Amino acid sequence: MNLRRILAFAPLLALLAAPICAHAAGSGFDAEQATRAWLDTIPPEARARSNAYYEGGYWLQLADLMYGLVLAWLFLRGGLSARLRNLSERLTRRTALQNMAYAVQYLVLAALLTLPLNWYEGYWREHAYGMSNQGALDWAFDQLKGLLVSILFLAPAVAAIWAAIRRAPKTWWLWGSGIATVFLMIGIVIGPVFIAPLFNDYKPLAAGPIRDDILSLARANQVPATEVYEFDASRQTKRISANVSGFLGTERISLNDNLLKRTSPAEIRAVMGHEIGHYALNHIYKHLLAFTVLTVIGFALARWMMDRLIARFGTAWGLRGIGDVAALPLLFAVFSVLGFVGTPINNTIIRTAEFEADLYGLNAAREPDGFAQVAVQLAEYRKMEPAAWEEFIFYDHPSGRTRIRTAMQWKAEHLNDTQRTQ
Ligand SMILES: [Zn+2]
């Protein structure tokens, strides 16, 4: 379950990220010039490459939507969905079990049909840009595990939502959003303990000066040592990254091995400061709250659209009404359209939290140059200098330029700190 993908609608509260104006702190250090100097450390070929990679991603979002809609059409107009429903009715007489059986068949078939696109995006393209470490078989096995996890979550969720539709044909959208939120919460709670370890090996940080450094920063910010892990992301990718996951007691910060191997101690401290920021600012709780609002709005819109579409096309698609689980591909199609339209809202909510974590991290780790250096390293897979509209629509993190400028501004305002803290 990916919170980022599910979040689709919310108030535009997140546009408030403060604009940054650079000015020298009377020392000859100019934040704007320093930002430019960092950006210019990226060779033009590398820049062109990451621009192409990242901009290709914009089109892939559209391709994903179109592909999904064609599949939905195949399931509905092509009669595949009604056939799967009939098959599940032959398997068992209990409606809840029928609906679950339908969902399992649908998810397996949909996964097979989207395999070519997934392979292109997740395997071929990653290799073409030199970002993957994974062999084809290993990749396929990860896909299979992902499918099993999604079946485990979605089959009971679908059965629960359709039980709500049958029992409360007018208010099912409210129940449906409640059910979706509960399943998401379960996913976040058990994610770090049961799901992430299916794909990677998580262990406490290896002993050494880096570990001492990281744990010192953690202690200074009230993060217990037992909640900092490292994991072997290099199994799949060359990317450097870190994350905060978990909820209600399973919270943890995880740093990937690429980060630990490929970056300097100052960079690692800068990243750790950022992750601690997510932790300290309760971003998981805030995102969940935003998600709940978005889900309610999404389900309300979905109900409105589903009612109209089924009234108009239901018979042609072999659907017996909204209470028929064979309408599931329609629900997914409606959600993918809403999610697509809501992309800027979703990204802006996440990006704003990321900006907050950047600021927290600069104050906690006090490594503006390490932070700028990491931003440069992240340019491998993110366009560094997008137009403002691009950053607003497509970026779920501040752009590299924004991040470096934030760090240099911070540096400009803290040039005399050493004297003050001693
Ligand atoms: Zn972050």
CSV table of N, CA, C and O and ligand atoms in Angstrom, one decimal, residues 242-244 271 274-275 277-278 283 350 353-355 357-358 382 396-398 403, ligand 1:
chain,number,residue,atom,x,y,z
A,242,ALA,N,16.2,7.0,2.1
A,242,ALA,CA,15.9,6.7,3.5
A,242,ALA,C,14.4,7.0,3.7
A,242,ALA,O,13.8,7.6,2.9
A,243,ASN,N,13.8,6.4,4.7
A,243,ASN,CA,12.4,6.7,5.0
A,243,ASN,C,12.0,6.5,6.4
A,243,ASN,O,12.8,5.9,7.2
A,244,VAL,N,10.9,7.0,6.7
A,244,VAL,CA,10.3,6.8,8.0
A,244,VAL,C,9.0,6.0,7.8
A,244,VAL,O,8.3,6.3,6.9
A,271,VAL,N,20.8,13.7,5.8
A,271,VAL,CA,19.6,12.9,5.5
A,271,VAL,C,18.9,12.4,6.8
A,271,VAL,O,17.7,12.4,6.9
A,274,HIS,N,16.8,15.0,8.2
A,274,HIS,CA,15.5,15.1,7.4
A,274,HIS,C,14.5,14.0,7.9
A,274,HIS,O,13.4,14.3,8.2
A,275,GLU,N,15.0,12.8,8.0
A,275,GLU,CA,14.1,11.7,8.4
A,275,GLU,C,13.6,11.9,9.8
A,275,GLU,O,12.5,11.6,10.1
A,277,GLY,N,13.1,14.7,11.1
A,277,GLY,CA,12.1,15.7,10.9
A,277,GLY,C,10.7,15.1,10.7
A,277,GLY,O,9.7,15.5,11.3
A,278,HIS,N,10.6,14.1,9.8
A,278,HIS,CA,9.4,13.4,9.5
A,278,HIS,C,8.8,12.8,10.8
A,278,HIS,O,7.6,12.9,11.1
A,283,HIS,N,4.6,13.4,10.7
A,283,HIS,CA,4.1,13.4,9.4
A,283,HIS,C,3.2,12.2,9.0
A,283,HIS,O,2.2,12.4,8.3
A,350,ILE,N,2.4,16.2,0.1
A,350,ILE,CA,3.6,15.4,0.4
A,350,ILE,C,4.8,16.4,0.4
A,350,ILE,O,5.6,16.4,1.3
A,353,ALA,N,5.3,18.6,3.3
A,353,ALA,CA,5.8,17.9,4.5
A,353,ALA,C,7.3,17.7,4.3
A,353,ALA,O,8.1,17.8,5.2
A,354,GLU,N,7.7,17.4,3.0
A,354,GLU,CA,9.1,17.1,2.8
A,354,GLU,C,9.9,18.4,3.0
A,354,GLU,O,11.1,18.4,3.5
A,355,PHE,N,9.3,19.5,2.6
A,355,PHE,CA,10.0,20.8,2.8
A,355,PHE,C,10.2,21.1,4.3
A,355,PHE,O,11.3,21.5,4.8
A,357,ALA,N,10.4,18.8,6.6
A,357,ALA,CA,11.5,17.9,7.1
A,357,ALA,C,12.9,18.4,6.7
A,357,ALA,O,13.8,18.2,7.5
A,358,ASP,N,13.0,19.0,5.5
A,358,ASP,CA,14.3,19.6,5.1
A,358,ASP,C,14.7,20.7,6.2
A,358,ASP,O,15.8,20.7,6.6
A,382,ARG,N,16.1,12.7,-10.3
A,382,ARG,CA,15.2,13.8,-10.2
A,382,ARG,C,15.7,15.0,-11.0
A,382,ARG,O,16.8,15.4,-10.8
A,396,ASP,N,6.8,15.3,-5.7
A,396,ASP,CA,6.4,15.0,-4.3
A,396,ASP,C,7.5,15.3,-3.3
A,396,ASP,O,7.4,15.0,-2.1
A,397,HIS,N,8.6,15.9,-3.8
A,397,HIS,CA,9.7,16.4,-2.9
A,397,HIS,C,10.0,17.8,-3.5
A,397,HIS,O,9.8,18.0,-4.7
A,398,PRO,N,10.6,18.7,-2.7
A,398,PRO,CA,11.1,19.9,-3.3
A,398,PRO,C,12.1,19.6,-4.4
A,398,PRO,O,12.8,18.5,-4.2
A,403,ARG,N,15.9,22.7,-2.7
A,403,ARG,CA,16.5,22.1,-1.5
A,403,ARG,C,17.9,22.7,-1.3
A,403,ARG,O,18.2,23.1,-0.1
B,1,ZN,ZN,11.4,12.9,3.3
